[in-house]
Coordinates of C-alpha atoms in Angstrom, one line a residue:
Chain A
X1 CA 228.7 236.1 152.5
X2 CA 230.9 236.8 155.2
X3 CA 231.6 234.2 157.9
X4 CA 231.6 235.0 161.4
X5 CA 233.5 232.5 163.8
X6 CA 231.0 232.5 166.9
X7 CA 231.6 229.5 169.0
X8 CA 234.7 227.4 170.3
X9 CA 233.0 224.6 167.5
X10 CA 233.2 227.2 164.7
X11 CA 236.9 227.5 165.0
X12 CA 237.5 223.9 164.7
X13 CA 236.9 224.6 160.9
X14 CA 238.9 227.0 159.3
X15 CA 237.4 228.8 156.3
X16 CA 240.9 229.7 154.6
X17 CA 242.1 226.4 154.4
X18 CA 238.7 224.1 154.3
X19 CA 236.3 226.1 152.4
X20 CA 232.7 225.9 151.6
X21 CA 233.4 222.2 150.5
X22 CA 235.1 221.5 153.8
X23 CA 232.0 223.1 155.6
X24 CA 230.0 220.9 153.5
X25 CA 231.8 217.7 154.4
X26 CA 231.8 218.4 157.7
X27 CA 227.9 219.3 157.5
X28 CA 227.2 215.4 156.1
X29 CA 229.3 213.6 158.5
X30 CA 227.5 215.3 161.5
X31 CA 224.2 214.6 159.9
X32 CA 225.3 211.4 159.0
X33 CA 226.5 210.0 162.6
X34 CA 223.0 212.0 163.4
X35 CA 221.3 210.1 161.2
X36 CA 219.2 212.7 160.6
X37 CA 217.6 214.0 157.2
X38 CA 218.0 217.3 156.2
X39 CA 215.1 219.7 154.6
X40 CA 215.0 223.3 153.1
X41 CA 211.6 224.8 152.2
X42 CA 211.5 228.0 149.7
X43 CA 209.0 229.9 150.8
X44 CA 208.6 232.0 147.8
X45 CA 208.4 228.6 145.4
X46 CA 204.8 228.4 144.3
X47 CA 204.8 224.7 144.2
X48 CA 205.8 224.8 147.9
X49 CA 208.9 221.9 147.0
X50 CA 210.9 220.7 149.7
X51 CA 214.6 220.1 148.7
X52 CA 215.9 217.5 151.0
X53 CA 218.7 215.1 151.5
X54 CA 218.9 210.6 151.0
X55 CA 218.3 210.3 155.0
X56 CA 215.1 212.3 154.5
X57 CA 214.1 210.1 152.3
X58 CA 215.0 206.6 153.9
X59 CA 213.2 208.2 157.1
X60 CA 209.8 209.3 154.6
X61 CA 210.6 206.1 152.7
X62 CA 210.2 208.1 149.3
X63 CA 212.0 207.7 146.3
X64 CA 215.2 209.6 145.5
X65 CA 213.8 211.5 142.6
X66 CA 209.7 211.9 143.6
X67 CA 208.9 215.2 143.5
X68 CA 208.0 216.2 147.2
X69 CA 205.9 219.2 148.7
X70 CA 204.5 220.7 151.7
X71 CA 201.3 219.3 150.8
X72 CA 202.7 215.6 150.1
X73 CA 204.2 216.1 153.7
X74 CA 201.1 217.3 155.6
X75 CA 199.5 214.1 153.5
X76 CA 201.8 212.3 155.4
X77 CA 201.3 213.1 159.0
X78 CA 199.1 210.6 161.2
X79 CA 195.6 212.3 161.4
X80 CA 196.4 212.7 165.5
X81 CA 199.2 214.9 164.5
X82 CA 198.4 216.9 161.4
X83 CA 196.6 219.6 162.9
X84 CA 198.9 220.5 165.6
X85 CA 202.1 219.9 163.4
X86 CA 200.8 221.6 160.3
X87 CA 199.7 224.8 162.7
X88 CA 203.8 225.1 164.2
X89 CA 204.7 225.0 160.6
X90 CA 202.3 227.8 159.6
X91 CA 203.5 230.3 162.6
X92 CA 207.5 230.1 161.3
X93 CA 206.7 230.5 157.9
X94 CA 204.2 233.6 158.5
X95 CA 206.9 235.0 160.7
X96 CA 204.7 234.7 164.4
X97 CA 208.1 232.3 165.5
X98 CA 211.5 232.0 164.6
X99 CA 212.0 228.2 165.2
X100 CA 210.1 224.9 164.5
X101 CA 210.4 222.3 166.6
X102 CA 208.0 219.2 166.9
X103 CA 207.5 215.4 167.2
X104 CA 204.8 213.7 165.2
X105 CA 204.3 210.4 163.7
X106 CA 204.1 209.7 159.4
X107 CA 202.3 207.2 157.6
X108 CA 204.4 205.4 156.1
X109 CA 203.5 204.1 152.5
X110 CA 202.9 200.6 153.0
X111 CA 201.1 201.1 156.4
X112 CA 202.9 201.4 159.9
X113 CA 203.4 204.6 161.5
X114 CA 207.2 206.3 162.6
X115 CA 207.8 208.5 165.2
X116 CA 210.1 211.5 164.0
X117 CA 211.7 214.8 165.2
X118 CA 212.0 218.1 163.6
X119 CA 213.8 221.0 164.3
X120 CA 213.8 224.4 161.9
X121 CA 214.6 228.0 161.8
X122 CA 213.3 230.5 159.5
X123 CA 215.6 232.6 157.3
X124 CA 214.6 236.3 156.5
X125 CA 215.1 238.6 154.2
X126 CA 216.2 242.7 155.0
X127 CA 212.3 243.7 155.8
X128 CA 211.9 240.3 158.1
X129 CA 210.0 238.8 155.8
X130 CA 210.8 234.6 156.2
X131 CA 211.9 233.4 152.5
X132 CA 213.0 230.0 153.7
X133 CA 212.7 227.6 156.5
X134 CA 215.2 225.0 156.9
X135 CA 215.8 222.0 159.5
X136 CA 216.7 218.7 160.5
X137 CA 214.8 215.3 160.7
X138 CA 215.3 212.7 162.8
X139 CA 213.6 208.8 163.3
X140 CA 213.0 208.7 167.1
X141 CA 210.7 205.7 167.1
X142 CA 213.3 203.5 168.8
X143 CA 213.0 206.0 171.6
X144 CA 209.5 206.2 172.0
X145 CA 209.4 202.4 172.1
X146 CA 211.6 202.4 175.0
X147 CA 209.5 205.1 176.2
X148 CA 206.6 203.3 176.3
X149 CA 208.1 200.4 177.6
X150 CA 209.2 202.0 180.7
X151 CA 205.9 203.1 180.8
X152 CA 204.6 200.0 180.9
X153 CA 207.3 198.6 183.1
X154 CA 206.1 201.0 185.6
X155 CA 202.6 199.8 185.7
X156 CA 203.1 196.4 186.0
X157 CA 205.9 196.6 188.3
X158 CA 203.6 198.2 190.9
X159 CA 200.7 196.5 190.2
X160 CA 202.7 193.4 190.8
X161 CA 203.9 195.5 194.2
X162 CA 200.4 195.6 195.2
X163 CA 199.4 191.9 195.4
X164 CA 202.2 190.5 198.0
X165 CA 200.8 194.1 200.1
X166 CA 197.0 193.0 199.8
X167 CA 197.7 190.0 201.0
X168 CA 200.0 191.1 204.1
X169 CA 197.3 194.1 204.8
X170 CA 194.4 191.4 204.3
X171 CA 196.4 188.8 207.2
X172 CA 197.2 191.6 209.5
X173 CA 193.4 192.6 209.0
X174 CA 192.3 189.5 209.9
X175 CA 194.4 188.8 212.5
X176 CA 192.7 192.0 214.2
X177 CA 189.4 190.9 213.7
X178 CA 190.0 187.2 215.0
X179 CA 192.5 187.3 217.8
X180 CA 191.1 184.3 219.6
X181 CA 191.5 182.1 216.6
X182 CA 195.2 180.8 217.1
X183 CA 195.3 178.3 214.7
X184 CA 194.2 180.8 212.1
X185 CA 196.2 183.4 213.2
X186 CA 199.9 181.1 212.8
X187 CA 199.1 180.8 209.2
X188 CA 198.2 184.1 208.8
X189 CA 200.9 184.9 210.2
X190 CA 202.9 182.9 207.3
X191 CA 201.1 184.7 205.1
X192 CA 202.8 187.8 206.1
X193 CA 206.4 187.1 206.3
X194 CA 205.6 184.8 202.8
X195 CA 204.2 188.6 201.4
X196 CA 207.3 189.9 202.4
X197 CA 209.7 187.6 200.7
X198 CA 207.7 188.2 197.8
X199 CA 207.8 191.8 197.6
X200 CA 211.7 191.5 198.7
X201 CA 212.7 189.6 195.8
X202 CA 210.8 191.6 193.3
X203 CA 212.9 194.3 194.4
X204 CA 216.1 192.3 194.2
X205 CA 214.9 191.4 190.8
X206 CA 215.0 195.0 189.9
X207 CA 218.1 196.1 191.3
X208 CA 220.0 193.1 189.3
X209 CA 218.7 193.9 186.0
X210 CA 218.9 197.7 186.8
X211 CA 222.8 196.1 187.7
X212 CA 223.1 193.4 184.4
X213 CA 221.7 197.0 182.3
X214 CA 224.4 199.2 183.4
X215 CA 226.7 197.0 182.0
X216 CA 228.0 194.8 185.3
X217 CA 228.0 191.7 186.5
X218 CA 225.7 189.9 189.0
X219 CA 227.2 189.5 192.3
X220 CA 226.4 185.8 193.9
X221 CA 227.7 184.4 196.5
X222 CA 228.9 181.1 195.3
X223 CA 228.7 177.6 197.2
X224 CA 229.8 174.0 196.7
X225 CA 226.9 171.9 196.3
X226 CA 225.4 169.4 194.0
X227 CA 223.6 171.3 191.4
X228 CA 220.8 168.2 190.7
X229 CA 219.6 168.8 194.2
X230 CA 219.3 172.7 194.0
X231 CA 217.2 172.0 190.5
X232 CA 215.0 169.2 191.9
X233 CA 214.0 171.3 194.5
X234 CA 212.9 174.0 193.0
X235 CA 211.2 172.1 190.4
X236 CA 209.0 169.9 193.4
X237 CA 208.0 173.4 194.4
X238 CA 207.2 174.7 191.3
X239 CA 205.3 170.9 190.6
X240 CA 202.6 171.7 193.7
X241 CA 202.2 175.1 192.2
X242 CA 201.1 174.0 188.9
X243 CA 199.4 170.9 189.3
X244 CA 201.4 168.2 187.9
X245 CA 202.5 169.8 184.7
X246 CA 206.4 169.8 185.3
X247 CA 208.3 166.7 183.8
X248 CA 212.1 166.3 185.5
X249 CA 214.7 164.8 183.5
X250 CA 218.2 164.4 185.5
X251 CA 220.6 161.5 186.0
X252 CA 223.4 161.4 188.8
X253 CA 224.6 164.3 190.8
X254 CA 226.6 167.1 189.8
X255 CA 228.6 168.5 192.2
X256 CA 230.1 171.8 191.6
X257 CA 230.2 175.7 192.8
X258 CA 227.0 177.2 192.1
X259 CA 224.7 180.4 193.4
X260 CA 221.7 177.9 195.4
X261 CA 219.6 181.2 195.0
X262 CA 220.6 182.7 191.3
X263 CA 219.8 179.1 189.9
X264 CA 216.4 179.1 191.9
X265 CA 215.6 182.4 190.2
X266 CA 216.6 181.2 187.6
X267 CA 214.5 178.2 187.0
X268 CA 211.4 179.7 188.6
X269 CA 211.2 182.4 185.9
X270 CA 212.3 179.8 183.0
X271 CA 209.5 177.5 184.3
X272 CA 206.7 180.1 184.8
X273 CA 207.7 181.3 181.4
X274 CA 207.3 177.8 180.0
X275 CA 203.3 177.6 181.9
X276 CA 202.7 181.3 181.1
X277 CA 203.5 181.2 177.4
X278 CA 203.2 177.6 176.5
X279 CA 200.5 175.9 175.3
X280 CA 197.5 175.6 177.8
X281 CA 197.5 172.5 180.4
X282 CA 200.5 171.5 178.3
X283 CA 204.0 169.7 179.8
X284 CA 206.8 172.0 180.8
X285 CA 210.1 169.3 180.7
X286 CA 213.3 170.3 182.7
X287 CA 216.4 168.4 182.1
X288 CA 219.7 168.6 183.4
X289 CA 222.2 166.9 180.9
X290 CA 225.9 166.4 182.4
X291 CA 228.4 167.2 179.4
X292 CA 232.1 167.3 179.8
X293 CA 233.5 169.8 182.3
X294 CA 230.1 171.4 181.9
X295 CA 225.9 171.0 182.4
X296 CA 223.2 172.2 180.0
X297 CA 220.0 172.9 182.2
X298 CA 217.1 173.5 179.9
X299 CA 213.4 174.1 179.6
X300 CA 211.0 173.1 177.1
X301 CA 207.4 173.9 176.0
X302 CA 205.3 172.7 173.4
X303 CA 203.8 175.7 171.5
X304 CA 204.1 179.7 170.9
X305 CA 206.8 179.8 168.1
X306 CA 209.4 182.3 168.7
X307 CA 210.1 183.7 165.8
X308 CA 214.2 184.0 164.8
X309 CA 214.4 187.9 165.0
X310 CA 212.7 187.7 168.5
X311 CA 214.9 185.4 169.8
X312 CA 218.0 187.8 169.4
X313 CA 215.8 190.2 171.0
X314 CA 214.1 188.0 174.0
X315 CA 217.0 188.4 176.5
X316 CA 217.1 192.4 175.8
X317 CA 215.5 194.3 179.1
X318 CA 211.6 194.9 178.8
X319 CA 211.4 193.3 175.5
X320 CA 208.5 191.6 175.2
X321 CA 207.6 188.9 172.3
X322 CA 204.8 189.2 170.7
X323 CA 203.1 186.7 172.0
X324 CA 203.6 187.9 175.6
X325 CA 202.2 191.4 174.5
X326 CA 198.9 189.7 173.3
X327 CA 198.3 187.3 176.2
X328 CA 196.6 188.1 178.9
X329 CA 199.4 187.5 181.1
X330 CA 202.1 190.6 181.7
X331 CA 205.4 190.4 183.1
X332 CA 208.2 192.6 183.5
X333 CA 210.2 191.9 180.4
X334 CA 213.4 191.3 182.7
X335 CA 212.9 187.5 183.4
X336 CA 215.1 186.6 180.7
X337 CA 218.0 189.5 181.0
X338 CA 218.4 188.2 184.5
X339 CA 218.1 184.3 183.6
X340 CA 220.9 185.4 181.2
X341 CA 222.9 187.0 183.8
X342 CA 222.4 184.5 186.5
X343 CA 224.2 182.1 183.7
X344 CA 226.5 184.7 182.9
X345 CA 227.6 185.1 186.7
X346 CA 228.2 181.4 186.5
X347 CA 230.8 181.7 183.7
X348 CA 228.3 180.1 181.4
X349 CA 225.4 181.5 179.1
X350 CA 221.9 181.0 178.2
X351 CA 220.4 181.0 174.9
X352 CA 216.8 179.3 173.3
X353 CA 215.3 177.2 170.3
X354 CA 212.2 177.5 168.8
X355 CA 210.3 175.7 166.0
X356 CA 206.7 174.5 165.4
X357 CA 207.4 170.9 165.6
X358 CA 209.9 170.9 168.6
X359 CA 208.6 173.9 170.2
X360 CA 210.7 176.1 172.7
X361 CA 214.1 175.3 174.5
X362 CA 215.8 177.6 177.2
X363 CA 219.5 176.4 177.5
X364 CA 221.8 177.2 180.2
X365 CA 224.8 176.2 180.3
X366 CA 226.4 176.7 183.3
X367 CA 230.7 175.3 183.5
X368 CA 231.6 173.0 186.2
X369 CA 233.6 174.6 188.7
X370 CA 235.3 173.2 191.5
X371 CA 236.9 175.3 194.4
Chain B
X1 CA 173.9 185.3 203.4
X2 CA 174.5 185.7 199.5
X3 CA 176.5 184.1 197.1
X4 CA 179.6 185.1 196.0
X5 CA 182.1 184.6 193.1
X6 CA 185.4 185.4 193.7
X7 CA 188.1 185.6 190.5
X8 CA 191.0 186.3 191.5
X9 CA 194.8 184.3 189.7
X10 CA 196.6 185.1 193.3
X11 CA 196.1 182.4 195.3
X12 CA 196.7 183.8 198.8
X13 CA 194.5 187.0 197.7
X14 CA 191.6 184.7 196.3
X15 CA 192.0 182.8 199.6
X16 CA 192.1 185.4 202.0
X17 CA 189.3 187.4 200.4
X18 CA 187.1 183.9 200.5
X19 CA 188.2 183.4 204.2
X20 CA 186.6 186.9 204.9
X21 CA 183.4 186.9 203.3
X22 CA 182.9 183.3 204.2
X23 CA 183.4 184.9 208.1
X24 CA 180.8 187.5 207.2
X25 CA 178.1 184.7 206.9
X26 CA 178.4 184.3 202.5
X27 CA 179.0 181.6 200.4
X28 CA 181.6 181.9 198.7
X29 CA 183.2 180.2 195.1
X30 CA 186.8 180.8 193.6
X31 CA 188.0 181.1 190.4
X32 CA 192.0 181.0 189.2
X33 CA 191.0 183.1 186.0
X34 CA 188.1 184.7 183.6
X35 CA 188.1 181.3 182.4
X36 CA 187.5 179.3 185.2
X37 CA 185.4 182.2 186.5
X38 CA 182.5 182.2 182.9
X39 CA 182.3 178.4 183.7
X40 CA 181.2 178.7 187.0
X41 CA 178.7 181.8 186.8
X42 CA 177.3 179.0 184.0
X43 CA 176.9 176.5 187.1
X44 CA 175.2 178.6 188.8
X45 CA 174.5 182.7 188.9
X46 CA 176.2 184.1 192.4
X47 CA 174.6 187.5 193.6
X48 CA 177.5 189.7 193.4
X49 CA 181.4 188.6 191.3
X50 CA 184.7 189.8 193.0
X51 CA 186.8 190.3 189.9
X52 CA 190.0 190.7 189.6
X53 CA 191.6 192.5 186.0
X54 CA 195.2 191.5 185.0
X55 CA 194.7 187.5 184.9
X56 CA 195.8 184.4 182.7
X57 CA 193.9 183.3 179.6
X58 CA 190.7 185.6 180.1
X59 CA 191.0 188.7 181.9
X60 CA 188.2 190.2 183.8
X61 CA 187.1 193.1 181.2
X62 CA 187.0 190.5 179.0
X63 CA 185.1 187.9 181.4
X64 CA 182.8 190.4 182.1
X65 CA 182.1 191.6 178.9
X66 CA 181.0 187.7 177.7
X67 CA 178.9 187.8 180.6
X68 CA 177.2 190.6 179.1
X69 CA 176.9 189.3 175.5
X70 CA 175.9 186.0 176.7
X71 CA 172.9 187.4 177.9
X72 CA 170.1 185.0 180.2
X73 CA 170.3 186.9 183.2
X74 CA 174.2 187.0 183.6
X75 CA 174.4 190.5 182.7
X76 CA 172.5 191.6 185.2
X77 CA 175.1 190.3 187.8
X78 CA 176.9 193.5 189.8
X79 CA 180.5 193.1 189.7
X80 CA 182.9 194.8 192.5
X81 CA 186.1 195.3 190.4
X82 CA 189.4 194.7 192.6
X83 CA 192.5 195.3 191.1
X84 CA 195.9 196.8 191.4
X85 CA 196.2 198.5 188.0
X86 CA 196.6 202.1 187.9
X87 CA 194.0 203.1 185.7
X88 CA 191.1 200.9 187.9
X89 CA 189.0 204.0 187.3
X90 CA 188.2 203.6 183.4
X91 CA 188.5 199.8 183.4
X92 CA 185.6 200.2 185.8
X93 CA 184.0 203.0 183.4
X94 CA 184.7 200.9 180.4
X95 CA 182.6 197.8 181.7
X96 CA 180.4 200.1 183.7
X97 CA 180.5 198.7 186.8
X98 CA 180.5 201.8 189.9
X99 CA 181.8 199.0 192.3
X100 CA 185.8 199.0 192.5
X101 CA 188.4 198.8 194.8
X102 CA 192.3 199.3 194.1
X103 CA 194.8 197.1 195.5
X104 CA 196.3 196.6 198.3
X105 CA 192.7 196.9 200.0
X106 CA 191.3 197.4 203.5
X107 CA 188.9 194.5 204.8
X108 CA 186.3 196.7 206.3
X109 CA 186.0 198.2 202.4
X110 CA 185.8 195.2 201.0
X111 CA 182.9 194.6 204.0
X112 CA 181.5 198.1 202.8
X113 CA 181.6 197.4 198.6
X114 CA 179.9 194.3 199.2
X115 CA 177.2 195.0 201.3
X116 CA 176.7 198.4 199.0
X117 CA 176.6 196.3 195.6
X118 CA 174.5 194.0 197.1
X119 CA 171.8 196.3 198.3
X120 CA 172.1 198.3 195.4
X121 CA 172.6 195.7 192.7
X122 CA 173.7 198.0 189.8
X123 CA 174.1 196.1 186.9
X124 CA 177.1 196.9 184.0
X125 CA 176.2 199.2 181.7
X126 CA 179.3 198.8 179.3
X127 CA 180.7 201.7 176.6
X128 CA 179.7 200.8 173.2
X129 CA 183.2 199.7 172.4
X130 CA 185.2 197.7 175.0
X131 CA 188.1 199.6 176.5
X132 CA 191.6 197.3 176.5
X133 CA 193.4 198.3 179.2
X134 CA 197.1 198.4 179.5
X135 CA 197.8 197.8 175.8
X136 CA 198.4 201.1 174.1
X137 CA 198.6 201.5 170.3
X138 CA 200.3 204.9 169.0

C-alpha cells in the first residue's frame, strides 16, 4: 500500500523512520486520550463479527474474549433507537452512503442505559462494492446529562422568572382597577418594587455562578461589621417566613470584614435548602461558632441522607441530589456553587455532613479579617 | 358569588389572586401546597380550584389526580390550571382540564377563565396514565 501524505497532520509522522508500528502507536494514543473504542466490521464474514478494541469493550461492558456480532450489537440498542440506528448501518454497508454517523443509547447488561457516538466510513473494493466498514465509538452520556440539565435549568429558571412578573403585572392590574383605594394601592405598590428585587437578584444569581463556572472569583464589596448581626438578621426574616421552624445558636459578636449581601445569599439559600429538603415541619438550626482567627457558620437539618458520592458532587453547578430530583420542589442546582463561592470570596470555604442519626450540616467557614 | 380554592406556594401570587376574585364578589380559600389544598377540598367542595403546578410536597397534577381517585363528587370539580411552566399545554391535557392559564397572567383573563369554567363546569377527564411533567427519563 502506498502512503500518501495529505494533510499538515500526516507529515507529523514520518513513514521512513516511524513505520506501520509508529502509525499504530500513534493510532492508540489518539484513541486513547479520545477515549474512544475502535470497531471494524467484515462485510464479507458470514458470521457478521465485529473485531474491536478494550475501550469498545469497557464502553459495551463485554468481556475481552466474547465473541461479538452485528446481531449481538443491534441486541443491544435501546428499543427507541434500534430502528433508526440499525437502518444508517444498513445504507453504508449496501453502499447508498459512504459514512455512518449516529448517536444512540445501549442496554447495558445489568440494566441502565449509555448514551454513545459512532462514526464510520465504508471501505470498497475496485467495482465499489463496500467489503468493510470501520469507525470509532465514543461514551457521550456525561454530555447528554449536562445536556439535559441545561435543559432543565432553562425551564425552571424562567418559570421561576415568571412568578416575581405575575405578581408585579397582577399589582399594576389592580392598581388600575382600584385607583381610589389608597391604602391598597401603597402596598400594592410594595408589591411591585418587592417583584422587582426578586427578579433582580435571580439574575445576579445567574451572572455569579455563570462568573464562579468560568473559573473566577466573586466580586463583593467588603465591609467592617459584626458578622452575628448580619446572620441574626437574615435568620429573623427567614423565621416569619417559615413559621417558627428556625433555631439560632450564636454567642458574642464577631466583628470582622464581611460581604452584608454575599452572607445574606448565602444563608437564605442554605436555610431554604434546610426547609425544602429536610424533613417536613422539622427544625432547621443555625449556629455561628467563634474559633480562633476564624467562624464556622453552619446549617443543620434532621433528615434526607446525602449520600458520600453526592456530597463531592452537591456544590458542582446544576447538580441536583437525588432527593431534590424526586421532590416536588425544583431549584436551579446553583444554590450551592454560589454558597461555595460566596465562602470562597471570603477567603474561607464551605463544605457538608451527612448521616442518618445526625442528619445534614452545611459549614462555612469564613476567616476573620480585619482591615 | 361561588366558591373558590385557590393553590398556589407563592404567597404574594396566592394573595393577590384571592384579593381579586374576592373583589369580583367570590369566596375565596388558600392553599400553600397540593397538600394543604386535598385537605381543604375534604372541608368542604369549592365550585371551581385555581391550581397552581410546580409546588412543595404535592404538586398540582398530583393533587388533582387524588381528587379524581378519591372519588365522592371531588372529581367532578373544574380546575383552571395556572402556571408558569413551559409545557402548561400537556400538563393540562394530561389531567384533562381545558381551563389554563400561563404565567405571568392578565387579571381580566383570569376574570374571563373563571367565569367560563364556572358556566361551563367541565370536569377532568384525565389520560389513562398520569403525565409527570418536568422529569424526563431517556
Amino acid at each position: 500500500m502506498k502512503l500518501v501524505r495529505k494533510s499538515s497532520e500526516a507529515t507529523a509522522w514520518d513513514p521512513q523512520h516511524d513505520g506501520v508500528e509508529g502509525a499504530y502507536e500513534w493510532l492508540r494514543i489518539a484513541l486513547r486520550a479520545a477515549k474512544m473504542g475502535a470497531w471494524a466490521w467484515d462485510l464479507n464474514r458470514r458470521d457478521k463479527f465485529i473485531r474491536r478494541t478494550e475501550q469498545y469493550d469497557r464502553i459495551f461492558e463485554i468481556a475481552p474474549h466474547q465473541k461479538w456480532t452485528r446481531d449481538l450489537w443491534i441486541g443491544r440498542l435501546y428499543s427507541e433507537d434500534q430502528e433508526i440506528t440499525s437502518q444508517k448501518m444498513e445504507s453504508v454497508i449496501t453502499g447508498d452512503k459512504e459514512e455512518y454517523d449516529a448517536e444512540y443509547r445501549i442496554v447495558l447488561p445489568a440494566g441502565g442505559l449509555r448514551w454513545v457516538n459512532a462514526w464510520g466510513r465504508s471501505i470498497r473494493d475496485r467495482a465499489g462494492k463496500p467489503v468493510r466498514v470501520t469507525g470509532v465509538v465514543r461514551d457521550i452520556s456525561d454530555e447528554k446529562r449536562l445536556e439535559q440539565d441545561r435543559e432543565q435549568f432553562v425551564a425552571t429558571l424562567s418559570h421561576d422568572l415568571r412568578n416575581p412578573l405575575s405578581v408585579a403585572r397582577s399589582s399594576a392590574d389592580l392598581i388600575r382597577r382600584y385607583p381610589d383605594d389608597v391604602v391598597r394601592r401603597d402596598r400594592l405598590f410594595k408589591k411591585i418594587d418587592f417583584s422587582i428585587e426578586r427578579a433582580d437578584r435571580m439574575i445576579q444569581d445567574l451572572l455569579d455562578s455563570s462568573r464562579l463556572q468560568s473559573g473566577r472569583n466573586l466580586q463583593l464589596p467588603m465591609e467592617n461589621s459584626d458578622l452575628s448581626d448580619i446572620v441574626r438578621a437574615v435568620v429573623q426574616e427567614q423565621a416569619e417566613l417559615y413559621d417558627g421552624r428556625i433555631i439560632y445558636k450564636v454567642d458574642g459578636s464577631c466583628v470582622g470584614t464581611w460581604s452584608k449581601d454575599g452572607i445574606r445569599r448565602l444563608l437564605e439559600n442554605l436555610i431554604s435548602n434546610a426547609i425544602k429538603y429536610g424533613k417536613v415541619g422539622g427544625p432547621v438550626t443555625v449556629t455561628l461558632d467563634r474559633g480562633a482567627g476564624e467562624v464556622l457558620l453552619s446549617v443543620h437539618n434532621t433528615g434526607n441522607l446525602i449520600s458520600d458520592e453526592e456530597q463531592s458532587m452537591l456544590f458542582q453547578p446544576f447538580y441536583r441530589a437525588k432527593f431534590a430530583e424526586q421532590g416536588s420542589a425544583r431549584g436551579w442546582g446553583l444554590g450551592l456553587p454560589l454558597v461555595r463561592g460566596i465562602a470562597e470570596a471570603h477567603g474561607g470555604g464551605a463544605a457538608v455532613q451527612s448521616s442518618l442519626e445526625a442528619g445534614t450540616t452545611f459549614v462555612v467557614r469564613l476567616p476573620i479579617h480585619k482591615s | 358569588m361561588a366558591d373558590l380554592l385557590v393553590v398556589e406556594d407563592d404567597k404574594d401570587i396566592a394573595e393577590l389572586l384571592a384579593l381579586f376574585l374576592e373583589l369580583q364578589g367570590n369566596v375565596v380559600r388558600q392553599a400553600e401546597d397540593g397538600e394543604v389544598g386535598l385537605k381543604m377540598v375534604r372541608e368542604s367542595y369549592p365550585d371551581l380550584i385555581l391550581l397552581d403546578v410546580d409546588m412543595p410536597r404535592l404538586s398540582g397534577p398530583e393533587m388533582a389526580y387524588r381528587l379524581i381517585i378519591e372519588d365522592s363528587g371531588k372529581e367532578n370539580i373544574p380546575i383552571l390550571l395556572v402556571s408558569g411552566i413551559n409545557n402548561l399545554a400537556e400538563v393540562a391535557a394530561a389531567i384533562g382540564t381545558p381551563y389554563f392559564l400561563a404565567k405571568p397572567f392578565k387579571l381580566e383573563d383570569i376574570q374571563r377563565l373563571v367565569h367560563l369554567a364556572l358556566k361551563q363546569r367541565q370536569r377532568p377527564r384525565p389520560f389513562p396514565s398520569p403525565i409527570h411533567e418536568g422529569r424526563g427519563v431517556a
